[in-house]
Amino acid sequence: MKHLPRWRRPFFALAALPLAIVCTSALLHRGQVAAASPAAAAAAAAASTMKPAIAISNYSFHPGILTVRKGSTVIWVNRDDDVHTIKSTDGPEAFNSPALDTGSRFGFTFHQAGTYRYTCSVHPYMHGVIVVR
Amino acid sequence: MSKVIGSKGLGRRQAMQHLLWGGAGLLWTFAGGVPRALRLGGEAEAAEMRGLTFGQISDSHIGFKAGAHPSAEDTLSEAVGRMAALKPGFVIHTGDVSHLSAAGQFATAAEIMRGVKREVFYVPGEHDTIGDDGKLFFERFGRGGGSPGWYSFDTQGVHFVGLVNVLKLTQTGLGWLGPEQLQWLDQDLRHRGASTPIVVFAHMPMWSIYPQWGWGTDDAAPALAALRRFGSVTILNGHIHQVIQKVEGTVTYHTAYSTAFPQPAPGVGPGPGPLKVPADKLKALLGIRRLDLVADRMTVADTTLA
């Protein structure tokens, strides 16, 4: 119901005529909830697709291990003066960024649960892990 | 520098100028792999022998920008101007031509390098092979039909070998030549006389300088085994943006200055990132290299852009 367009709400209330008076306050209450709901839904959506950030600095990934929900987009930001890349080495899905200059970002959305290991192809001694649940 | 020393007819007066020029940077001579100090008498003796002069430019990192750092284009242009003044027979570029393997960066580098007015022999650095295994690099700078990219050539009795050790780095970040290239090198060297002077150039150091930062080549040992029987082997590398030498029997190793930015001494600081230095100190840490081979003696002179 909370997704009903505004113009249909009075009709819905009419259909529930026997309970209309009794439920008016309740309906109004629910209407308020419904009215608040898009914001709440947006917040919830933002939470589920929130973009966790990993900073690349001093030739390492921070945090080195990050756990996110399925569907999350992870963003890497290069804070080093050197070039880095993000390249998966193990996991359900593969990803490989272009060269990331200082200040550049790369994002990847994880659709499958599992443990992903990645490195920087220019500095393969750098290692990071993304756990997707 | 007031006078360029040619490859032939080096007179005593020129030899002294040569020595003075060398004094502006680092001057090392190697005869049969043994370093020795230059003496004036030695120069006069050398004047009787034919020789070869060539240059090395490394780590131009076209596209690199950081804070107030002057552009890598400007410092490469300056390096190229100085190299052209030396009138070398040819120039080798030991990689990291570009910063991000971008087509535009390769084009810019090639245009600036044209200023040396000599043939340039390139090998790639790991910054030249990001994302495409060096496809763009080899299209523009490759020899012998593009990838895999290693090659050799001969000039004035000297055998030059360009190796590629950046296409597949090890998990610890070390350079790697791979069995195919090692086999090729073995074949390439097999039928050459031990008295042939050999010059090997590759981006990453061919000896272990600081493995924690990937400053070495994982499978260099078989390559060095194939080189060991030669009386004069000079190995020229880049990658670490500073001059470090090592002598091992008849094999001498030299890393080179960058023309773009310096890096810290091995293991100093949290990582091998660009060293931040005051603007007025920067050019004292960038430079070019001139090499003179007279008889079996290689003279290596590094000079800064300061």
GROMACS .gro file of C-alpha atoms in nm:
model
  439
    1MET     CA    1   0.000   0.000   0.000
    2LYS     CA    2   0.278   0.235   0.076
    3HIS     CA    3   0.368   0.228  -0.290
    4LEU     CA    4   0.017   0.331  -0.404
    5PRO     CA    5   0.004   0.656  -0.596
    6ARG     CA    6  -0.146   0.935  -0.392
    7TRP     CA    7  -0.469   0.961  -0.602
    8ARG     CA    8  -0.568   0.602  -0.533
    9ARG     CA    9  -0.557   0.630  -0.158
   10PRO     CA   10  -0.910   0.776  -0.113
   11PHE     CA   11  -1.052   0.494  -0.328
   12PHE     CA   12  -0.874   0.241  -0.116
   13ALA     CA   13  -1.025   0.407   0.192
   14LEU     CA   14  -1.374   0.388   0.032
   15ALA     CA   15  -1.334   0.021  -0.039
   16ALA     CA   16  -1.269  -0.027   0.326
   17LEU     CA   17  -1.592   0.166   0.408
   18PRO     CA   18  -1.719  -0.041   0.704
   19LEU     CA   19  -1.399   0.021   0.884
   20ALA     CA   20  -1.343   0.361   0.741
   21ILE     CA   21  -1.436   0.565   1.043
   22VAL     CA   22  -1.275   0.333   1.290
   23CYS     CA   23  -0.965   0.312   1.087
   24THR     CA   24  -0.940   0.669   0.976
   25SER     CA   25  -0.684   0.759   1.231
   26ALA     CA   26  -0.502   0.437   1.169
   27LEU     CA   27  -0.513   0.496   0.796
   28LEU     CA   28  -0.393   0.847   0.845
   29HIS     CA   29  -0.117   0.711   1.058
   30ARG     CA   30  -0.031   0.460   0.793
   31GLY     CA   31  -0.050   0.732   0.533
   32GLN     CA   32   0.207   0.923   0.724
   33VAL     CA   33   0.425   0.620   0.736
   34ALA     CA   34   0.371   0.577   0.366
   35ALA     CA   35   0.452   0.942   0.312
   36ALA     CA   36   0.771   0.905   0.513
   37SER     CA   37   0.846   0.579   0.345
   38PRO     CA   38   1.008   0.706   0.023
   39ALA     CA   39   1.274   0.876   0.232
   40ALA     CA   40   1.313   0.568   0.448
   41ALA     CA   41   1.324   0.353   0.137
   42ALA     CA   42   1.582   0.582  -0.013
   43ALA     CA   43   1.786   0.556   0.303
   44ALA     CA   44   1.751   0.181   0.301
   45ALA     CA   45   1.846   0.172  -0.066
   46ALA     CA   46   2.141   0.395   0.007
   47ALA     CA   47   2.245   0.160   0.284
   48SER     CA   48   2.222  -0.146   0.061
   49THR     CA   49   2.406   0.015  -0.229
   50MET     CA   50   2.622   0.233  -0.011
   51LYS     CA   51   2.962   0.268  -0.165
   52PRO     CA   52   3.224   0.155   0.082
   53ALA     CA   53   3.554   0.319   0.003
   54ILE     CA   54   3.900   0.170   0.016
   55ALA     CA   55   4.187   0.413   0.025
   56ILE     CA   56   4.510   0.320  -0.147
   57SER     CA   57   4.796   0.481   0.038
   58ASN     CA   58   5.156   0.394   0.116
   59TYR     CA   59   5.134   0.101  -0.122
   60SER     CA   60   4.857  -0.073   0.067
   61PHE     CA   61   4.479  -0.099   0.074
   62HIS     CA   62   4.289   0.050   0.369
   63PRO     CA   63   4.107  -0.142   0.499
   64GLY     CA   64   4.290  -0.449   0.379
   65ILE     CA   65   3.986  -0.669   0.440
   66LEU     CA   66   3.639  -0.529   0.377
   67THR     CA   67   3.307  -0.709   0.426
   68VAL     CA   68   3.004  -0.588   0.227
   69ARG     CA   69   2.654  -0.703   0.139
   70LYS     CA   70   2.576  -0.859  -0.195
   71GLY     CA   71   2.494  -0.585  -0.445
   72SER     CA   72   2.732  -0.336  -0.287
   73THR     CA   73   2.956  -0.120  -0.496
   74VAL     CA   74   3.305  -0.081  -0.356
   75ILE     CA   75   3.502   0.228  -0.452
   76TRP     CA   76   3.881   0.243  -0.446
   77VAL     CA   77   4.048   0.583  -0.427
   78ASN     CA   78   4.416   0.624  -0.505
   79ARG     CA   79   4.573   0.850  -0.242
   80ASP     CA   80   4.932   0.769  -0.343
   81ASP     CA   81   5.151   0.974  -0.573
   82ASP     CA   82   5.221   0.655  -0.766
   83VAL     CA   83   4.995   0.471  -1.010
   84HIS     CA   84   4.795   0.170  -0.894
   85THR     CA   85   4.544  -0.070  -1.041
   86ILE     CA   86   4.281  -0.298  -0.889
   87LYS     CA   87   4.299  -0.648  -1.028
   88SER     CA   88   4.120  -0.954  -0.894
   89THR     CA   89   4.329  -1.264  -0.842
   90ASP     CA   90   4.065  -1.494  -0.693
   91GLY     CA   91   3.688  -1.493  -0.637
   92PRO     CA   92   3.349  -1.553  -0.800
   93GLU     CA   93   3.376  -1.248  -1.029
   94ALA     CA   94   3.677  -1.091  -1.201
   95PHE     CA   95   3.759  -0.721  -1.208
   96ASN     CA   96   4.048  -0.521  -1.347
   97SER     CA   97   4.075  -0.145  -1.335
   98PRO     CA   98   4.262   0.079  -1.574
   99ALA     CA   99   4.566   0.265  -1.442
  100LEU     CA  100   4.455   0.485  -1.150
  101ASP     CA  101   4.646   0.807  -1.122
  102THR     CA  102   4.661   1.007  -0.798
  103GLY     CA  103   4.306   1.093  -0.689
  104SER     CA  104   4.141   0.856  -0.939
  105ARG     CA  105   3.863   0.620  -0.839
  106PHE     CA  106   3.747   0.278  -0.948
  107GLY     CA  107   3.422   0.108  -0.853
  108PHE     CA  108   3.301  -0.249  -0.878
  109THR     CA  109   2.960  -0.390  -0.784
  110PHE     CA  110   2.968  -0.733  -0.623
  111HIS     CA  111   2.669  -0.945  -0.730
  112GLN     CA  112   2.791  -1.277  -0.597
  113ALA     CA  113   2.870  -1.375  -0.243
  114GLY     CA  114   3.215  -1.501  -0.171
  115THR     CA  115   3.571  -1.403  -0.093
  116TYR     CA  116   3.753  -1.193  -0.346
  117ARG     CA  117   4.127  -1.140  -0.343
  118TYR     CA  118   4.285  -0.864  -0.542
  119THR     CA  119   4.616  -0.691  -0.600
  120CYS     CA  120   4.769  -0.399  -0.788
  121SER     CA  121   4.913  -0.517  -1.119
  122VAL     CA  122   5.190  -0.256  -1.101
  123HIS     CA  123   5.283  -0.351  -0.742
  124PRO     CA  124   5.180  -0.714  -0.700
  125TYR     CA  125   5.303  -0.720  -0.342
  126MET     CA  126   4.994  -0.517  -0.252
  127HIS     CA  127   4.705  -0.741  -0.145
  128GLY     CA  128   4.344  -0.683  -0.046
  129VAL     CA  129   4.037  -0.892   0.032
  130ILE     CA  130   3.665  -0.821  -0.018
  131VAL     CA  131   3.419  -1.053   0.158
  132VAL     CA  132   3.069  -1.038   0.006
  133ARG     CA  133   2.777  -1.177   0.210
  134MET     CA  134   8.026   2.104  -2.118
  135SER     CA  135   8.226   2.280  -2.384
  136LYS     CA  136   8.332   2.003  -2.617
  137VAL     CA  137   8.186   1.675  -2.720
  138ILE     CA  138   8.421   1.383  -2.728
  139GLY     CA  139   8.382   1.182  -3.044
  140SER     CA  140   8.419   0.811  -3.064
  141LYS     CA  141   8.753   0.836  -3.245
  142GLY     CA  142   9.070   1.040  -3.223
  143LEU     CA  143   9.046   1.127  -2.857
  144GLY     CA  144   9.341   1.357  -2.791
  145ARG     CA  145   9.504   1.431  -2.460
  146ARG     CA  146   9.341   1.773  -2.444
  147GLN     CA  147   9.003   1.622  -2.519
  148ALA     CA  148   9.069   1.347  -2.274
  149MET     CA  149   9.122   1.602  -2.000
  150GLN     CA  150   8.798   1.774  -2.092
  151HIS     CA  151   8.634   1.437  -2.090
  152LEU     CA  152   8.762   1.379  -1.743
  153LEU     CA  153   8.639   1.718  -1.629
  154TRP     CA  154   8.300   1.651  -1.775
  155GLY     CA  155   8.290   1.318  -1.598
  156GLY     CA  156   8.375   1.494  -1.277
  157ALA     CA  157   8.043   1.677  -1.295
  158GLY     CA  158   7.866   1.348  -1.235
  159LEU     CA  159   7.978   1.001  -1.144
  160LEU     CA  160   8.261   0.850  -1.338
  161TRP     CA  161   8.340   0.484  -1.334
  162THR     CA  162   8.553   0.284  -1.567
  163PHE     CA  163   8.552  -0.087  -1.603
  164ALA     CA  164   8.814  -0.292  -1.780
  165GLY     CA  165   8.731  -0.659  -1.794
  166GLY     CA  166   8.474  -0.594  -1.528
  167VAL     CA  167   8.719  -0.445  -1.279
  168PRO     CA  168   8.652  -0.085  -1.181
  169ARG     CA  169   8.953   0.145  -1.193
  170ALA     CA  170   9.019   0.511  -1.152
  171LEU     CA  171   9.083   0.710  -1.467
  172ARG     CA  172   9.441   0.828  -1.512
  173LEU     CA  173   9.551   1.075  -1.773
  174GLY     CA  174   9.802   0.824  -1.908
  175GLY     CA  175   9.520   0.576  -1.936
  176GLU     CA  176   9.319   0.820  -2.142
  177ALA     CA  177   9.610   0.876  -2.380
  178GLU     CA  178   9.637   0.503  -2.424
  179ALA     CA  179   9.263   0.481  -2.482
  180ALA     CA  180   9.290   0.747  -2.750
  181GLU     CA  181   9.465   0.496  -2.971
  182MET     CA  182   9.167   0.263  -2.970
  183ARG     CA  183   8.839   0.282  -3.152
  184GLY     CA  184   8.536   0.348  -2.939
  185LEU     CA  185   8.161   0.381  -2.917
  186THR     CA  186   7.957   0.647  -2.741
  187PHE     CA  187   7.588   0.606  -2.662
  188GLY     CA  188   7.337   0.749  -2.419
  189GLN     CA  189   7.079   0.620  -2.171
  190ILE     CA  190   6.758   0.794  -2.075
  191SER     CA  191   6.520   0.629  -1.831
  192ASP     CA  192   6.189   0.659  -1.652
  193SER     CA  193   6.053   0.965  -1.831
  194HIS     CA  194   5.702   0.896  -1.688
  195ILE     CA  195   5.527   1.126  -1.933
  196GLY     CA  196   5.194   1.213  -1.771
  197PHE     CA  197   5.327   1.223  -1.414
  198LYS     CA  198   5.210   1.521  -1.216
  199ALA     CA  199   5.221   1.573  -0.841
  200GLY     CA  200   5.168   1.896  -0.658
  201ALA     CA  201   5.417   2.164  -0.750
  202HIS     CA  202   5.634   1.918  -0.940
  203PRO     CA  203   5.729   2.051  -1.283
  204SER     CA  204   5.586   1.849  -1.566
  205ALA     CA  205   5.762   1.531  -1.671
  206GLU     CA  206   5.740   1.668  -2.026
  207ASP     CA  207   5.955   1.967  -1.933
  208THR     CA  208   6.222   1.766  -1.753
  209LEU     CA  209   6.237   1.509  -2.036
  210SER     CA  210   6.279   1.793  -2.284
  211GLU     CA  211   6.566   1.925  -2.079
  212ALA     CA  212   6.725   1.581  -2.058
  213VAL     CA  213   6.685   1.535  -2.433
  214GLY     CA  214   6.852   1.870  -2.499
  215ARG     CA  215   7.149   1.768  -2.289
  216MET     CA  216   7.164   1.427  -2.455
  217ALA     CA  217   7.156   1.580  -2.803
  218ALA     CA  218   7.453   1.800  -2.708
  219LEU     CA  219   7.657   1.487  -2.632
  220LYS     CA  220   7.602   1.367  -2.990
  221PRO     CA  221   7.591   0.999  -2.894
  222GLY     CA  222   7.583   0.730  -3.162
  223PHE     CA  223   7.236   0.632  -3.043
  224VAL     CA  224   7.026   0.635  -2.727
  225ILE     CA  225   6.859   0.362  -2.524
  226HIS     CA  226   6.549   0.431  -2.315
  227THR     CA  227   6.515   0.183  -2.031
  228GLY     CA  228   6.141   0.210  -1.981
  229ASP     CA  229   5.858   0.379  -1.797
  230VAL     CA  230   5.838   0.602  -2.100
  231SER     CA  231   5.481   0.683  -1.992
  232HIS     CA  232   5.318   0.709  -1.652
  233LEU     CA  233   4.986   0.542  -1.735
  234SER     CA  234   5.039   0.348  -2.061
  235ALA     CA  235   4.818   0.601  -2.240
  236ALA     CA  236   4.844   0.642  -2.617
  237GLY     CA  237   4.873   1.020  -2.584
  238GLN     CA  238   5.158   0.985  -2.335
  239PHE     CA  239   5.349   0.755  -2.571
  240ALA     CA  240   5.294   1.000  -2.857
  241THR     CA  241   5.419   1.293  -2.647
  242ALA     CA  242   5.724   1.099  -2.532
  243ALA     CA  243   5.811   0.995  -2.887
  244GLU     CA  244   5.781   1.355  -3.002
  245ILE     CA  245   6.010   1.484  -2.726
  246MET     CA  246   6.260   1.200  -2.775
  247ARG     CA  247   6.288   1.297  -3.141
  248GLY     CA  248   6.498   1.586  -3.007
  249VAL     CA  249   6.798   1.358  -2.941
  250LYS     CA  250   6.829   1.339  -3.321
  251ARG     CA  251   6.952   0.984  -3.293
  252GLU     CA  252   6.797   0.643  -3.314
  253VAL     CA  253   6.638   0.539  -2.985
  254PHE     CA  254   6.610   0.180  -2.866
  255TYR     CA  255   6.334   0.126  -2.612
  256VAL     CA  256   6.237  -0.143  -2.365
  257PRO     CA  257   5.915  -0.110  -2.163
  258GLY     CA  258   5.872  -0.044  -1.794
  259GLU     CA  259   5.576  -0.169  -1.592
  260HIS     CA  260   5.412   0.172  -1.633
  261ASP     CA  261   5.412   0.113  -2.010
  262THR     CA  262   5.224  -0.215  -2.000
  263ILE     CA  263   4.927  -0.146  -1.772
  264GLY     CA  264   4.607  -0.312  -1.885
  265ASP     CA  265   4.718  -0.416  -2.234
  266ASP     CA  266   5.040  -0.615  -2.182
  267GLY     CA  267   5.227  -0.341  -2.362
  268LYS     CA  268   5.026  -0.352  -2.685
  269LEU     CA  269   5.033   0.026  -2.736
  270PHE     CA  270   5.395   0.046  -2.630
  271PHE     CA  271   5.513  -0.223  -2.870
  272GLU     CA  272   5.307  -0.080  -3.156
  273ARG     CA  273   5.501   0.241  -3.128
  274PHE     CA  274   5.841   0.145  -2.988
  275GLY     CA  275   5.868  -0.231  -3.043
  276ARG     CA  276   6.141  -0.396  -3.246
  277GLY     CA  277   6.125  -0.725  -3.427
  278GLY     CA  278   5.751  -0.733  -3.489
  279GLY     CA  279   5.608  -0.610  -3.161
  280SER     CA  280   5.536  -0.825  -2.859
  281PRO     CA  281   5.701  -1.016  -2.693
  282GLY     CA  282   5.942  -0.732  -2.743
  283TRP     CA  283   6.296  -0.849  -2.661
  284TYR     CA  284   6.563  -0.802  -2.927
  285SER     CA  285   6.934  -0.764  -2.991
  286PHE     CA  286   7.154  -0.575  -3.232
  287ASP     CA  287   7.523  -0.527  -3.307
  288THR     CA  288   7.717  -0.211  -3.364
  289GLN     CA  289   8.094  -0.156  -3.383
  290GLY     CA  290   8.162  -0.501  -3.253
  291VAL     CA  291   7.943  -0.460  -2.946
  292HIS     CA  292   7.640  -0.681  -2.892
  293PHE     CA  293   7.334  -0.506  -2.741
  294VAL     CA  294   7.045  -0.700  -2.590
  295GLY     CA  295   6.712  -0.538  -2.493
  296LEU     CA  296   6.518  -0.751  -2.246
  297VAL     CA  297   6.160  -0.725  -2.121
  298ASN     CA  298   6.115  -0.806  -1.752
  299VAL     CA  299   5.791  -0.621  -1.674
  300LEU     CA  300   5.517  -0.816  -1.852
  301LYS     CA  301   5.455  -1.058  -1.572
  302LEU     CA  302   5.570  -0.948  -1.231
  303THR     CA  303   5.597  -1.203  -0.953
  304GLN     CA  304   5.362  -1.197  -0.655
  305THR     CA  305   5.626  -1.007  -0.463
  306GLY     CA  306   5.653  -0.751  -0.742
  307LEU     CA  307   5.986  -0.863  -0.884
  308GLY     CA  308   6.054  -0.850  -1.255
  309TRP     CA  309   6.033  -1.170  -1.454
  310LEU     CA  310   6.190  -1.272  -1.784
  311GLY     CA  311   6.023  -1.610  -1.833
  312PRO     CA  312   6.152  -1.932  -1.989
  313GLU     CA  313   6.078  -1.826  -2.348
  314GLN     CA  314   6.291  -1.514  -2.323
  315LEU     CA  315   6.566  -1.693  -2.132
  316GLN     CA  316   6.583  -1.958  -2.402
  317TRP     CA  317   6.597  -1.686  -2.668
  318LEU     CA  318   6.880  -1.512  -2.479
  319ASP     CA  319   7.075  -1.834  -2.452
  320GLN     CA  320   7.045  -1.885  -2.829
  321ASP     CA  321   7.127  -1.521  -2.896
  322LEU     CA  322   7.453  -1.540  -2.700
  323ARG     CA  323   7.558  -1.895  -2.772
  324HIS     CA  324   7.766  -1.840  -3.084
  325ARG     CA  325   7.932  -1.517  -2.985
  326GLY     CA  326   8.295  -1.501  -2.887
  327ALA     CA  327   8.373  -1.441  -2.521
  328SER     CA  328   8.566  -1.126  -2.618
  329THR     CA  329   8.254  -0.959  -2.762
  330PRO     CA  330   8.155  -0.672  -2.534
  331ILE     CA  331   7.793  -0.722  -2.426
  332VAL     CA  332   7.549  -0.453  -2.319
  333VAL     CA  333   7.217  -0.570  -2.173
  334PHE     CA  334   6.939  -0.321  -2.105
  335ALA     CA  335   6.608  -0.383  -1.931
  336HIS     CA  336   6.379  -0.179  -1.710
  337MET     CA  337   6.385  -0.352  -1.374
  338PRO     CA  338   6.718  -0.411  -1.201
  339MET     CA  339   6.876  -0.742  -1.295
  340TRP     CA  340   7.008  -0.789  -0.945
  341SER     CA  341   6.833  -0.788  -0.613
  342ILE     CA  342   6.849  -0.433  -0.477
  343TYR     CA  343   6.544  -0.431  -0.248
  344PRO     CA  344   6.308  -0.722  -0.315
  345GLN     CA  345   6.049  -0.594  -0.066
  346TRP     CA  346   5.975  -0.317  -0.314
  347GLY     CA  347   6.010  -0.543  -0.615
  348TRP     CA  348   6.351  -0.398  -0.699
  349GLY     CA  349   6.499  -0.700  -0.871
  350THR     CA  350   6.433  -0.967  -1.133
  351ASP     CA  351   6.315  -1.301  -1.001
  352ASP     CA  352   6.467  -1.519  -1.272
  353ALA     CA  353   6.778  -1.315  -1.354
  354ALA     CA  354   7.012  -1.597  -1.249
  355PRO     CA  355   6.985  -1.804  -1.570
  356ALA     CA  356   7.037  -1.488  -1.778
  357LEU     CA  357   7.348  -1.400  -1.579
  358ALA     CA  358   7.475  -1.756  -1.613
  359ALA     CA  359   7.457  -1.716  -1.991
  360LEU     CA  360   7.644  -1.384  -1.970
  361ARG     CA  361   7.916  -1.483  -1.728
  362ARG     CA  362   8.163  -1.624  -1.983
  363PHE     CA  363   8.196  -1.288  -2.159
  364GLY     CA  364   8.487  -1.062  -2.077
  365SER     CA  365   8.286  -0.740  -2.060
  366VAL     CA  366   7.919  -0.729  -1.970
  367THR     CA  367   7.740  -0.404  -1.888
  368ILE     CA  368   7.385  -0.426  -1.758
  369LEU     CA  369   7.180  -0.106  -1.771
  370ASN     CA  370   6.852  -0.075  -1.584
  371GLY     CA  371   6.607   0.191  -1.472
  372HIS     CA  372   6.303   0.157  -1.244
  373ILE     CA  373   6.448   0.283  -0.916
  374HIS     CA  374   6.516   0.644  -1.024
  375GLN     CA  375   6.863   0.661  -0.875
  376VAL     CA  376   7.214   0.555  -0.965
  377ILE     CA  377   7.338   0.238  -0.800
  378GLN     CA  378   7.627   0.026  -0.926
  379LYS     CA  379   7.745  -0.322  -0.861
  380VAL     CA  380   8.035  -0.524  -0.994
  381GLU     CA  381   8.027  -0.902  -1.008
  382GLY     CA  382   8.325  -1.053  -1.187
  383THR     CA  383   8.313  -0.929  -1.547
  384VAL     CA  384   7.953  -0.812  -1.509
  385THR     CA  385   7.879  -0.455  -1.405
  386TYR     CA  386   7.531  -0.334  -1.318
  387HIS     CA  387   7.407   0.024  -1.331
  388THR     CA  388   7.067   0.166  -1.251
  389ALA     CA  389   6.991   0.511  -1.391
  390TYR     CA  390   6.843   0.842  -1.293
  391SER     CA  391   6.488   0.918  -1.397
  392THR     CA  392   6.413   1.232  -1.594
  393ALA     CA  393   6.083   1.278  -1.405
  394PHE     CA  394   6.113   1.230  -1.027
  395PRO     CA  395   6.348   1.068  -0.773
  396GLN     CA  396   6.266   0.771  -0.552
  397PRO     CA  397   6.389   0.697  -0.200
  398ALA     CA  398   6.701   0.497  -0.124
  399PRO     CA  399   6.626   0.124  -0.097
  400GLY     CA  400   6.402   0.054   0.200
  401VAL     CA  401   6.395   0.411   0.328
  402GLY     CA  402   6.040   0.519   0.411
  403PRO     CA  403   5.707   0.341   0.380
  404GLY     CA  404   5.728   0.269   0.009
  405PRO     CA  405   5.898   0.339  -0.321
  406GLY     CA  406   5.677   0.638  -0.407
  407PRO     CA  407   5.806   0.959  -0.561
  408LEU     CA  408   6.049   1.131  -0.328
  409LYS     CA  409   5.930   1.474  -0.229
  410VAL     CA  410   6.218   1.720  -0.243
  411PRO     CA  411   6.232   2.101  -0.248
  412ALA     CA  412   6.184   2.237  -0.600
  413ASP     CA  413   6.537   2.378  -0.610
  414LYS     CA  414   6.682   2.035  -0.524
  415LEU     CA  415   6.484   1.833  -0.774
  416LYS     CA  416   6.704   1.864  -1.080
  417ALA     CA  417   7.006   1.747  -0.885
  418LEU     CA  418   6.823   1.413  -0.856
  419LEU     CA  419   6.724   1.375  -1.221
  420GLY     CA  420   6.969   1.297  -1.495
  421ILE     CA  421   7.099   1.123  -1.803
  422ARG     CA  422   7.385   0.882  -1.872
  423ARG     CA  423   7.660   0.873  -2.126
  424LEU     CA  424   7.855   0.557  -2.197
  425ASP     CA  425   8.185   0.531  -2.380
  426LEU     CA  426   8.324   0.197  -2.476
  427VAL     CA  427   8.687   0.214  -2.574
  428ALA     CA  428   8.846  -0.122  -2.639
  429ASP     CA  429   8.706  -0.337  -2.358
  430ARG     CA  430   8.668  -0.053  -2.116
  431MET     CA  431   8.326   0.095  -2.048
  432THR     CA  432   8.310   0.442  -1.902
  433VAL     CA  433   7.978   0.532  -1.744
  434ALA     CA  434   7.912   0.898  -1.671
  435ASP     CA  435   7.593   1.007  -1.498
  436THR     CA  436   7.514   1.373  -1.502
  437THR     CA  437   7.221   1.547  -1.339
  438LEU     CA  438   6.988   1.812  -1.477
  439ALA     CA  439   7.099   2.057  -1.206
   0.00000   0.00000   0.00000
